Tab-separated table of C-alpha atoms and ligand atoms in Angstrom:
chain	number	residue	atom	x	y	z
F	1	MET	CA	-120.970	-13.242	7.803
F	2	TYR	CA	-120.732	-10.498	10.401
F	3	ASN	CA	-118.284	-7.819	9.295
F	4	GLY	CA	-118.703	-5.318	12.092
F	5	LEU	CA	-121.190	-3.166	10.163
F	6	SER	CA	-124.669	-2.389	11.426
F	7	PHE	CA	-127.589	-2.712	9.022
F	8	LEU	CA	-127.526	1.035	8.405
F	9	ASP	CA	-123.751	1.061	7.904
F	10	THR	CA	-124.042	-1.488	5.133
F	11	LEU	CA	-126.982	0.157	3.428
F	12	TYR	CA	-124.844	1.886	0.850
F	13	SER	CA	-121.538	0.042	1.087
F	14	ASP	CA	-120.273	-2.897	-0.917
F	15	HIS	CA	-117.172	-4.307	-2.490
F	16	THR	CA	-117.190	-1.617	-5.181
F	17	THR	CA	-116.456	1.044	-2.558
F	18	MET	CA	-113.459	-0.844	-1.183
F	19	GLU	CA	-110.186	0.957	-1.627
F	20	LYS	CA	-111.990	4.143	-2.740
F	21	ARG	CA	-110.101	7.123	-1.394
F	22	ILE	CA	-111.963	10.175	-0.238
F	23	VAL	CA	-111.070	13.406	1.523
F	24	LEU	CA	-113.132	14.489	4.499
F	25	GLY	CA	-112.638	18.218	5.041
F	26	ILE	CA	-113.601	19.557	8.454
F	27	THR	CA	-114.057	23.261	9.127
F	28	GLY	CA	-114.697	25.240	12.296
F	29	GLY	CA	-118.099	24.550	13.808
F	30	VAL	CA	-119.519	22.640	16.754
F	31	ALA	CA	-120.822	19.999	14.344
F	32	ALA	CA	-117.161	19.058	13.741
F	33	TYR	CA	-117.482	16.545	16.555
F	34	LYS	CA	-119.966	14.632	14.380
F	35	ALA	CA	-117.352	14.338	11.650
F	36	ALA	CA	-115.708	11.613	13.750
F	37	GLU	CA	-118.830	9.455	13.476
F	38	LEU	CA	-119.083	10.188	9.767
F	39	ALA	CA	-115.439	9.143	9.323
F	40	ARG	CA	-116.160	5.932	11.241
F	41	LEU	CA	-119.099	5.049	8.982
F	42	LEU	CA	-117.020	5.705	5.868
F	43	VAL	CA	-114.068	3.665	7.103
F	44	LYS	CA	-116.344	0.769	8.071
F	45	ALA	CA	-117.874	0.871	4.606
F	46	GLY	CA	-114.417	0.352	3.101
F	47	TYR	CA	-113.378	3.879	2.180
F	48	SER	CA	-109.869	5.134	2.767
F	49	VAL	CA	-110.488	8.484	4.451
F	50	ASP	CA	-107.976	11.328	4.594
F	51	CYS	CA	-109.124	14.029	7.014
F	52	ILE	CA	-108.063	17.617	6.419
F	53	LEU	CA	-108.882	20.178	9.087
F	54	THR	CA	-108.882	23.924	9.015
F	55	GLU	CA	-107.203	25.647	11.936
F	56	ALA	CA	-110.628	26.531	13.401
F	57	ALA	CA	-111.737	22.881	13.211
F	58	THR	CA	-108.953	21.869	15.595
F	59	HIS	CA	-110.732	23.855	18.325
F	60	PHE	CA	-113.702	21.490	18.014
F	61	ILE	CA	-112.217	18.065	17.306
F	62	GLY	CA	-108.916	16.375	18.052
F	63	ILE	CA	-106.521	15.213	15.380
F	64	ALA	CA	-105.763	12.098	17.463
F	65	THR	CA	-109.448	11.106	17.362
F	66	LEU	CA	-109.630	11.262	13.577
F	67	GLN	CA	-106.269	9.568	13.148
F	68	ALA	CA	-107.364	6.671	15.362
F	69	ILE	CA	-110.661	6.285	13.469
F	70	THR	CA	-109.195	6.482	9.975
F	71	SER	CA	-105.789	4.846	10.666
F	72	ARG	CA	-104.371	7.539	8.381
F	73	PRO	CA	-102.416	10.704	8.977
F	74	VAL	CA	-104.588	13.775	9.501
F	75	TYR	CA	-103.595	16.982	7.688
F	76	ARG	CA	-103.981	20.650	8.482
F	77	ASP	CA	-100.897	22.452	7.265
F	78	LEU	CA	-100.293	23.673	3.713
F	79	TRP	CA	-96.584	23.196	4.427
F	80	ASP	CA	-96.881	19.619	5.743
F	81	THR	CA	-93.525	17.957	5.087
F	82	ARG	CA	-94.927	14.421	5.459
F	83	VAL	CA	-96.068	14.577	1.835
F	84	PRO	CA	-92.926	13.621	-0.140
F	85	ASN	CA	-93.141	16.238	-2.910
F	86	GLY	CA	-94.091	18.974	-0.422
F	87	MET	CA	-97.380	19.654	-2.221
F	88	PRO	CA	-100.158	18.238	-0.054
F	89	HIS	CA	-102.728	20.446	-1.814
F	90	ILE	CA	-102.033	18.513	-5.041
F	91	GLU	CA	-101.086	15.087	-3.701
F	92	LEU	CA	-104.065	14.695	-1.394
F	93	GLY	CA	-106.454	15.428	-4.268
F	94	ARG	CA	-104.989	12.726	-6.539
F	95	ASN	CA	-106.865	9.415	-6.965
F	96	THR	CA	-109.666	10.844	-4.888
F	97	ALA	CA	-113.271	9.813	-5.552
F	98	ALA	CA	-114.632	13.010	-3.970
F	99	ILE	CA	-114.044	15.662	-1.331
F	100	LEU	CA	-116.725	16.015	1.327
F	101	ILE	CA	-116.616	19.036	3.626
F	102	ALA	CA	-118.573	18.362	6.801
F	103	PRO	CA	-119.220	20.608	8.526
F	104	ALA	CA	-118.792	23.483	6.074
F	105	SER	CA	-118.886	26.830	7.897
F	106	ALA	CA	-120.357	30.005	6.386
F	107	ASP	CA	-116.829	31.374	6.132
F	108	PHE	CA	-115.537	28.331	4.297
F	109	MET	CA	-118.428	28.440	1.822
F	110	ALA	CA	-117.587	32.092	1.144
F	111	LYS	CA	-113.949	31.147	0.573
F	112	LEU	CA	-114.941	28.432	-1.902
F	113	VAL	CA	-117.120	30.878	-3.828
F	114	HIS	CA	-114.223	33.305	-4.214
F	115	GLY	CA	-111.623	30.662	-4.975
F	116	ARG	CA	-109.504	31.684	-2.021
F	117	ALA	CA	-106.616	29.403	-1.206
F	118	ASP	CA	-105.022	30.421	2.070
F	119	ASP	CA	-104.947	27.079	3.866
F	120	LEU	CA	-104.558	23.429	2.916
F	121	LEU	CA	-108.276	22.592	2.597
F	122	SER	CA	-109.251	25.631	0.525
F	123	THR	CA	-106.178	25.221	-1.710
F	124	LEU	CA	-106.955	21.541	-2.229
F	125	CYS	CA	-110.550	22.427	-3.189
F	126	LEU	CA	-109.260	24.881	-5.787
F	127	ALA	CA	-106.744	22.375	-7.186
F	128	ARG	CA	-109.104	19.384	-7.247
F	129	ASP	CA	-110.328	17.519	-10.290
F	130	CYS	CA	-112.914	15.450	-8.422
F	131	PRO	CA	-116.461	16.208	-7.200
F	132	LEU	CA	-116.874	18.458	-4.169
F	133	LEU	CA	-119.751	18.068	-1.706
F	134	VAL	CA	-120.373	20.362	1.227
F	135	ALA	CA	-122.556	19.903	4.292
F	136	PRO	CA	-123.281	23.388	5.654
F	137	ALA	CA	-123.580	23.865	9.412
F	138	MET	CA	-124.241	27.223	10.995
F	139	ASN	CA	-126.632	29.353	13.029
F	140	GLN	CA	-129.993	29.791	11.296
F	141	HIS	CA	-129.508	33.552	10.787
F	142	MET	CA	-126.104	32.980	9.229
F	143	TRP	CA	-127.662	30.439	6.848
F	144	GLU	CA	-130.508	32.822	5.973
F	145	HIS	CA	-128.257	35.842	5.494
F	146	PRO	CA	-128.396	37.061	1.885
F	147	ALA	CA	-124.626	36.624	1.606
F	148	THR	CA	-124.844	32.941	2.523
F	149	ARG	CA	-127.865	32.462	0.230
F	150	ARG	CA	-125.827	33.947	-2.628
F	151	ASN	CA	-122.850	31.769	-1.756
F	152	ALA	CA	-124.937	28.597	-1.603
F	153	ALA	CA	-126.506	29.409	-4.983
F	154	GLN	CA	-123.095	30.182	-6.489
F	155	LEU	CA	-121.591	26.942	-5.184
F	156	THR	CA	-124.456	25.001	-6.774
F	157	ALA	CA	-123.914	26.908	-10.026
F	158	ASP	CA	-120.208	25.986	-9.818
F	159	GLY	CA	-121.099	22.289	-9.696
F	160	VAL	CA	-120.667	21.796	-5.957
F	161	THR	CA	-123.242	19.502	-4.328
F	162	LEU	CA	-124.836	20.814	-1.141
F	163	LEU	CA	-125.987	18.215	1.377
F	164	GLY	CA	-128.381	19.876	3.809
F	165	PRO	CA	-128.525	21.721	6.071
F	166	ALA	CA	-131.309	20.316	8.246
F	167	VAL	CA	-133.838	21.969	10.526
F	168	GLY	CA	-133.551	21.429	14.260
F	169	GLU	CA	-132.000	22.447	17.527
F	170	GLN	CA	-128.790	24.384	17.204
F	171	ALA	CA	-125.787	24.551	19.514
F	172	CYS	CA	-126.524	28.245	20.139
F	173	GLY	CA	-129.875	27.280	21.683
F	174	GLU	CA	-131.963	28.391	18.717
F	175	THR	CA	-134.089	26.120	16.539
F	176	GLY	CA	-134.074	26.520	12.790
F	177	LEU	CA	-132.487	25.695	9.457
F	178	GLY	CA	-128.716	25.372	9.598
F	179	ARG	CA	-127.926	22.157	11.471
F	180	MET	CA	-125.542	19.777	9.788
F	181	LEU	CA	-127.231	16.604	8.531
F	182	GLU	CA	-126.785	13.701	10.924
F	183	PRO	CA	-123.745	11.526	10.179
F	184	GLU	CA	-125.903	8.567	9.029
F	185	ASP	CA	-127.772	10.788	6.558
F	186	LEU	CA	-124.559	12.377	5.303
F	187	PHE	CA	-123.027	8.947	4.896
F	188	ALA	CA	-126.046	7.748	2.933
F	189	ALA	CA	-126.225	10.865	0.743
F	190	PHE	CA	-122.486	10.923	0.061
F	191	THR	CA	-122.102	7.246	-0.751
F	192	ALA	CA	-125.257	7.328	-2.880
F	193	PHE	CA	-123.660	10.219	-4.798
F	194	LEU	CA	-120.692	7.984	-5.647
F	195	GLN	CA	-122.739	5.041	-6.961
F	196	PRO	CA	-123.417	4.519	-10.705
F	197	LYS	CA	-126.833	5.843	-11.776
F	198	PRO	CA	-128.428	3.191	-14.023
F	199	LEU	CA	-131.935	4.216	-12.892
F	200	LEU	CA	-131.497	7.940	-13.433
F	201	GLY	CA	-134.828	9.552	-14.320
F	202	LYS	CA	-136.831	6.456	-13.369
F	203	ARG	CA	-139.702	6.468	-10.902
F	204	VAL	CA	-139.712	3.484	-8.598
F	205	LEU	CA	-142.508	2.366	-6.290
F	206	ILE	CA	-141.745	-0.204	-3.595
F	207	THR	CA	-143.930	-1.901	-0.993
F	208	ALA	CA	-142.219	-3.120	2.166
F	209	GLY	CA	-142.845	-4.578	5.589
F	210	PRO	CA	-145.891	-6.406	6.890
F	211	THR	CA	-149.503	-5.314	6.846
F	212	PHE	CA	-151.546	-5.195	10.029
F	213	GLU	CA	-155.183	-6.212	9.709
F	214	PRO	CA	-157.130	-5.004	12.743
F	215	ILE	CA	-159.429	-7.306	14.665
F	216	ASP	CA	-160.418	-4.712	17.250
F	217	PRO	CA	-158.828	-1.422	18.438
F	218	VAL	CA	-155.884	-3.229	20.088
F	219	ARG	CA	-155.418	-6.491	18.188
F	220	GLY	CA	-154.737	-7.546	14.669
F	221	LEU	CA	-153.331	-10.085	12.224
F	222	THR	CA	-149.803	-9.503	10.991
F	223	ASN	CA	-146.619	-11.388	10.081
F	224	LEU	CA	-142.898	-11.422	10.834
F	225	SER	CA	-141.684	-9.242	7.950
F	226	SER	CA	-139.056	-6.756	9.217
F	227	GLY	CA	-139.079	-4.574	6.094
F	228	LYS	CA	-135.283	-4.779	5.778
F	229	MET	CA	-135.262	-6.056	2.191
F	230	GLY	CA	-137.748	-3.481	0.928
F	231	TYR	CA	-135.978	-0.625	2.697
F	232	ALA	CA	-132.616	-1.765	1.357
F	233	LEU	CA	-134.113	-1.859	-2.139
F	234	ALA	CA	-135.473	1.657	-1.713
F	235	ALA	CA	-132.014	2.872	-0.681
F	236	ALA	CA	-130.338	1.030	-3.553
F	237	ALA	CA	-132.829	2.356	-6.114
F	238	HIS	CA	-132.305	5.900	-4.840
F	239	ALA	CA	-128.529	5.455	-4.949
F	240	ALA	CA	-128.964	4.249	-8.543
F	241	GLY	CA	-130.544	7.609	-9.406
F	242	ALA	CA	-134.254	6.784	-9.173
F	243	GLU	CA	-137.012	8.830	-7.595
F	244	VAL	CA	-138.269	6.369	-5.015
F	245	THR	CA	-141.559	6.092	-3.135
F	246	LEU	CA	-141.712	3.501	-0.395
F	247	VAL	CA	-145.150	2.361	0.721
F	248	SER	CA	-144.450	0.774	4.061
F	249	GLY	CA	-146.386	-1.288	6.553
F	250	PRO	CA	-145.480	-0.912	10.246
F	251	THR	CA	-141.710	-1.382	10.767
F	252	ALA	CA	-139.051	-0.191	13.199
F	253	LEU	CA	-136.771	1.035	10.396
F	254	SER	CA	-135.880	4.621	9.595
F	255	THR	CA	-136.554	6.004	6.135
F	256	PRO	CA	-133.597	5.656	3.765
F	257	TRP	CA	-132.017	8.947	2.739
F	258	GLY	CA	-133.748	10.650	-0.201
F	259	VAL	CA	-136.715	8.260	-0.262
F	260	ALA	CA	-140.346	9.420	0.057
F	261	ARG	CA	-142.153	7.153	2.489
F	262	ILE	CA	-145.876	6.603	2.865
F	263	ASP	CA	-146.937	4.722	5.983
F	264	VAL	CA	-149.881	2.373	5.730
F	265	THR	CA	-151.333	-0.264	8.005
F	266	ARG	CA	-153.837	-2.508	6.204
F	267	ALA	CA	-153.505	-4.225	2.825
F	268	LEU	CA	-156.382	-2.090	1.540
F	269	ASP	CA	-154.472	1.098	2.488
F	270	MET	CA	-151.386	-0.272	0.776
F	271	LEU	CA	-153.378	-1.020	-2.363
F	272	GLU	CA	-154.842	2.486	-2.421
F	273	ALA	CA	-151.425	4.124	-1.953
F	274	VAL	CA	-149.913	1.961	-4.690
F	275	GLU	CA	-152.782	2.344	-7.164
F	276	ARG	CA	-152.602	6.114	-6.830
F	277	ARG	CA	-148.987	6.104	-7.980
F	278	ALA	CA	-148.677	3.064	-10.240
F	279	ALA	CA	-149.578	4.807	-13.485
F	280	THR	CA	-146.687	7.250	-13.164
F	281	CYS	CA	-143.965	4.822	-12.125
F	282	ASP	CA	-141.554	2.893	-14.334
F	283	LEU	CA	-140.772	0.111	-11.909
F	284	PHE	CA	-142.878	-1.495	-9.180
F	285	ILE	CA	-141.209	-3.824	-6.685
F	286	ALA	CA	-143.610	-5.598	-4.325
F	287	VAL	CA	-141.603	-6.718	-1.329
F	288	ALA	CA	-144.280	-6.305	1.331
F	289	ALA	CA	-145.560	-9.396	3.066
F	290	VAL	CA	-149.214	-8.567	2.551
F	291	ALA	CA	-151.727	-10.438	4.699
F	292	ASP	CA	-153.735	-12.708	2.421
F	293	TYR	CA	-156.849	-12.309	4.576
F	294	ARG	CA	-158.372	-9.707	6.879
F	295	PRO	CA	-161.111	-9.959	9.488
F	296	ALA	CA	-164.505	-9.513	7.831
F	297	VAL	CA	-165.611	-7.227	10.648
F	298	VAL	CA	-163.450	-4.965	12.802
F	299	ALA	CA	-164.901	-4.699	16.311
F	300	ALA	CA	-165.424	-1.097	17.375
F	301	SER	CA	-164.397	-1.829	20.975
F	302	LYS	CA	-161.985	-4.290	22.549
F	303	LEU	CA	-163.210	-7.888	22.404
F	304	LYS	CA	-163.639	-9.288	25.937
F	305	LYS	CA	-163.173	-12.847	27.065
F	306	THR	CA	-165.509	-12.246	30.020
F	307	GLY	CA	-169.207	-11.454	30.129
F	308	ARG	CA	-172.342	-12.937	28.643
F	309	ASP	CA	-170.883	-13.612	25.171
F	310	ARG	CA	-167.941	-15.619	26.496
F	311	THR	CA	-167.281	-18.908	24.644
F	312	PRO	CA	-164.359	-21.334	25.003
F	313	ASN	CA	-163.645	-21.060	21.264
F	314	MET	CA	-163.684	-18.046	19.065
F	315	THR	CA	-164.104	-17.905	15.308
F	316	LEU	CA	-162.860	-15.035	13.234
F	317	GLU	CA	-164.389	-14.692	9.813
F	318	LEU	CA	-161.768	-13.672	7.274
F	319	VAL	CA	-162.118	-12.257	3.786
F	320	GLU	CA	-159.484	-12.285	1.093
F	321	ASN	CA	-157.307	-9.236	0.552
F	322	PRO	CA	-156.658	-7.990	-2.980
F	323	ASP	CA	-153.376	-9.054	-4.564
F	324	ILE	CA	-151.627	-5.709	-5.033
F	325	LEU	CA	-148.897	-7.011	-7.286
F	326	ALA	CA	-151.284	-8.899	-9.567
F	327	ARG	CA	-153.525	-5.829	-9.827
F	328	ILE	CA	-150.691	-3.547	-10.873
F	329	ALA	CA	-149.279	-6.131	-13.288
F	330	SER	CA	-152.677	-6.361	-15.001
F	331	LEU	CA	-152.986	-2.624	-15.693
F	332	PRO	CA	-153.255	-1.793	-19.409
F	333	ALA	CA	-149.757	-0.185	-19.380
F	334	PRO	CA	-148.117	-1.610	-16.265
F	335	PRO	CA	-144.755	-0.545	-14.910
F	336	PHE	CA	-142.022	-3.216	-14.942
F	337	CYS	CA	-143.229	-5.406	-12.057
F	338	VAL	CA	-141.023	-7.397	-9.708
F	339	GLY	CA	-142.462	-9.720	-7.072
F	340	PHE	CA	-140.989	-11.595	-4.145
F	341	ALA	CA	-141.788	-15.163	-3.192
F	342	ALA	CA	-140.863	-16.303	0.301
F	343	GLU	CA	-141.356	-20.057	0.230
F	344	THR	CA	-140.881	-22.718	2.856
F	345	GLU	CA	-140.741	-25.642	0.368
F	346	SER	CA	-140.510	-26.334	-3.401
F	347	MET	CA	-139.167	-22.811	-3.718
F	348	LEU	CA	-138.406	-22.693	-7.439
F	349	GLU	CA	-141.609	-24.417	-8.567
F	350	ASN	CA	-143.814	-22.319	-6.305
F	351	ALA	CA	-142.065	-19.092	-7.226
F	352	GLN	CA	-142.285	-19.809	-10.947
F	353	ALA	CA	-145.989	-20.649	-10.622
F	354	LYS	CA	-146.477	-17.395	-8.701
F	355	ARG	CA	-144.677	-15.422	-11.394
F	356	LEU	CA	-146.991	-16.774	-14.068
F	357	ARG	CA	-150.128	-16.449	-11.942
F	358	LYS	CA	-149.414	-12.829	-11.054
F	359	GLY	CA	-148.239	-12.015	-14.579
F	360	VAL	CA	-144.913	-10.406	-13.620
F	361	PRO	CA	-141.706	-10.583	-15.668
F	362	LEU	CA	-139.422	-11.134	-12.671
F	363	ILE	CA	-139.866	-12.831	-9.314
F	364	VAL	CA	-137.312	-13.038	-6.528
F	365	ALA	CA	-137.442	-16.300	-4.591
F	366	ASN	CA	-136.035	-16.892	-1.130
F	367	ARG	CA	-136.478	-19.375	1.666
F	368	ALA	CA	-138.849	-17.822	4.183
F	369	GLN	CA	-137.282	-19.627	7.125
F	370	ASP	CA	-133.786	-18.335	6.198
F	371	SER	CA	-134.564	-14.738	5.349
F	372	LEU	CA	-137.547	-13.490	7.424
F	373	GLY	CA	-136.232	-10.810	9.773
F	374	GLN	CA	-132.603	-11.775	9.037
F	375	ASP	CA	-129.841	-9.442	7.881
F	376	ASP	CA	-128.659	-11.835	5.149
F	377	ALA	CA	-130.492	-13.598	2.339
F	378	GLU	CA	-129.840	-15.831	-0.638
F	379	LEU	CA	-131.986	-14.833	-3.596
F	380	THR	CA	-132.929	-16.621	-6.805
F	381	LEU	CA	-134.159	-14.409	-9.621
F	382	ILE	CA	-136.638	-16.100	-11.945
F	383	ASP	CA	-137.688	-14.642	-15.279
F	384	ALA	CA	-138.872	-15.982	-18.624
F	385	HIS	CA	-135.321	-17.017	-19.532
F	386	GLY	CA	-134.470	-19.012	-16.417
F	387	THR	CA	-132.933	-18.524	-12.983
F	388	HIS	CA	-130.072	-16.418	-11.672
F	389	LEU	CA	-128.618	-16.917	-8.191
F	390	LEU	CA	-127.567	-14.039	-5.940
F	391	PRO	CA	-125.469	-15.951	-3.379
F	392	LEU	CA	-125.879	-15.321	0.348
F	393	ALA	CA	-125.036	-11.731	1.316
F	394	ASN	CA	-126.453	-8.998	3.509
F	395	LYS	CA	-129.700	-7.481	2.295
F	396	PRO	CA	-128.220	-4.103	1.253
F	397	THR	CA	-125.730	-5.931	-0.962
F	398	GLN	CA	-128.508	-8.113	-2.392
F	399	ALA	CA	-130.584	-4.997	-2.981
F	400	ARG	CA	-127.785	-3.393	-5.005
F	401	ARG	CA	-127.285	-6.557	-7.019
F	402	LEU	CA	-131.010	-6.817	-7.700
F	403	ILE	CA	-131.254	-3.168	-8.746
F	404	GLU	CA	-128.289	-3.671	-11.100
F	405	HIS	CA	-130.006	-6.744	-12.554
F	406	ILE	CA	-133.296	-4.888	-13.028
F	407	ALA	CA	-131.484	-1.912	-14.593
F	408	GLN	CA	-129.929	-4.325	-17.107
F	409	LEU	CA	-133.381	-5.693	-17.941
F	410	LEU	CA	-134.738	-2.167	-18.394
F	411	HIS	CA	-131.785	-1.071	-20.570
F	412	PRO	CA	-130.426	-4.274	-22.108
F	413	THR	CA	-127.890	-2.443	-24.284
F	414	GLU	CA	-126.218	-0.421	-21.534
F	415	PRO	CA	-123.185	-1.876	-19.698
D	501	C5P	O1	-148.815	-14.866	-3.058
D	501	C5P	P1	-147.685	-14.369	-2.223
D	501	C5P	O2	-148.133	-13.568	-1.050
D	501	C5P	O3	-146.696	-15.398	-1.811
D	501	C5P	O4	-146.901	-13.398	-3.224
D	501	C5P	C1	-145.833	-12.652	-2.828
D	501	C5P	C2	-145.653	-11.459	-3.722
D	501	C5P	O5	-146.899	-10.841	-4.028
D	501	C5P	C3	-144.846	-10.385	-3.045
D	501	C5P	O6	-144.194	-9.664	-4.056
D	501	C5P	C4	-145.919	-9.562	-2.358
D	501	C5P	O7	-145.496	-8.253	-2.083
D	501	C5P	C5	-147.033	-9.590	-3.391
D	501	C5P	N1	-148.378	-9.549	-2.805
D	501	C5P	C6	-149.168	-8.447	-2.994
D	501	C5P	N2	-150.438	-8.418	-2.492
D	501	C5P	C7	-150.927	-9.464	-1.818
D	501	C5P	C8	-150.128	-10.598	-1.597
D	501	C5P	C9	-148.856	-10.604	-2.111
D	501	C5P	O8	-148.722	-7.473	-3.611
D	501	C5P	N3	-152.151	-9.418	-1.333
């Protein structure tokens, strides 16, 4: 069902975030205009967002904009009489999952370090009993100044989570470290922060997307895999606390926040990348649609249909590709291996046979015709004990459910 969220919007959102209240603090910096997009992503993901601006922030972004996006009052004044008990610095921090300050100026970071409380946002930060995350945004020299370095280190020591900054073009015309993270990355990092961490300390390796088996320099054999499921799983595993490496075939998707991505093309490259890391990972999830065969010979120059060699028919000799999943599952001390089975018919029987043939404890079955390239999927999890249905939902939601299921299998005693 379409709910107005793009694929990226839904990557980290689900029913568990609904009704979660958060405070989005906005301080004075050009990047404040991006806070509107961040607020939009959070609202769409089901968060109730209260925006609190410093006086300087109001020079960069309009209160009406944020009010329209969040459908909530926007606050700025320590003496705001709209809060019934007259204590917005206490009230606005109650029942709050976290405070995110984006952008956080150099001045505001300094205020936080010293516990100053001379406006609503700084007073709320001092009075809070919830996590505080800050997304610094400033000129590169301000960020590199020893005072800011000290402040950033002190904030970390005080338990504040710093998100960014990023390197790139700055509003002042310079290029360097100090840009605020992009709203999509902040959204991903912040919402991942709020998720439970059942995979904390685990190393997870995931394959995703198609492989491309070259025939000549411009042609090849590939398949319709979009990579969406594997990328969603990488995001969900990272949000669950894991250190995630994504070995990806060619896709149009951007790398999920916090995930290390290795780009490969052919099945053989994918195998090499996976084998290099398999021994040190705890969990291997093979989602990639790996080509079963590759051309025996790759032509060094473009094959022509004209000329002396022209024939009405053409035969390509193919050789079998290695089965990456089966190889990893047969290691002497394999990680916990999860496979996918996209089937067009006899789904359960074929998937179960595949599970046994490849020697993996868990296989995830889906109907190829319903899920290839789609945003939604229905998944059936098959293990030694039987089947478990994950009813139709978008792939990010399915990814979270699957990661929760796997975490339960890895730690059967934990809730
Ligand atoms: O045999 P089939 O391709 O249907 O198996 C699908 C599962 O095996 C998926 O998890 C896929 O990533 C994995 N696989 C693999 N290497 C191959 C073929 C499939 O890792 N060469």
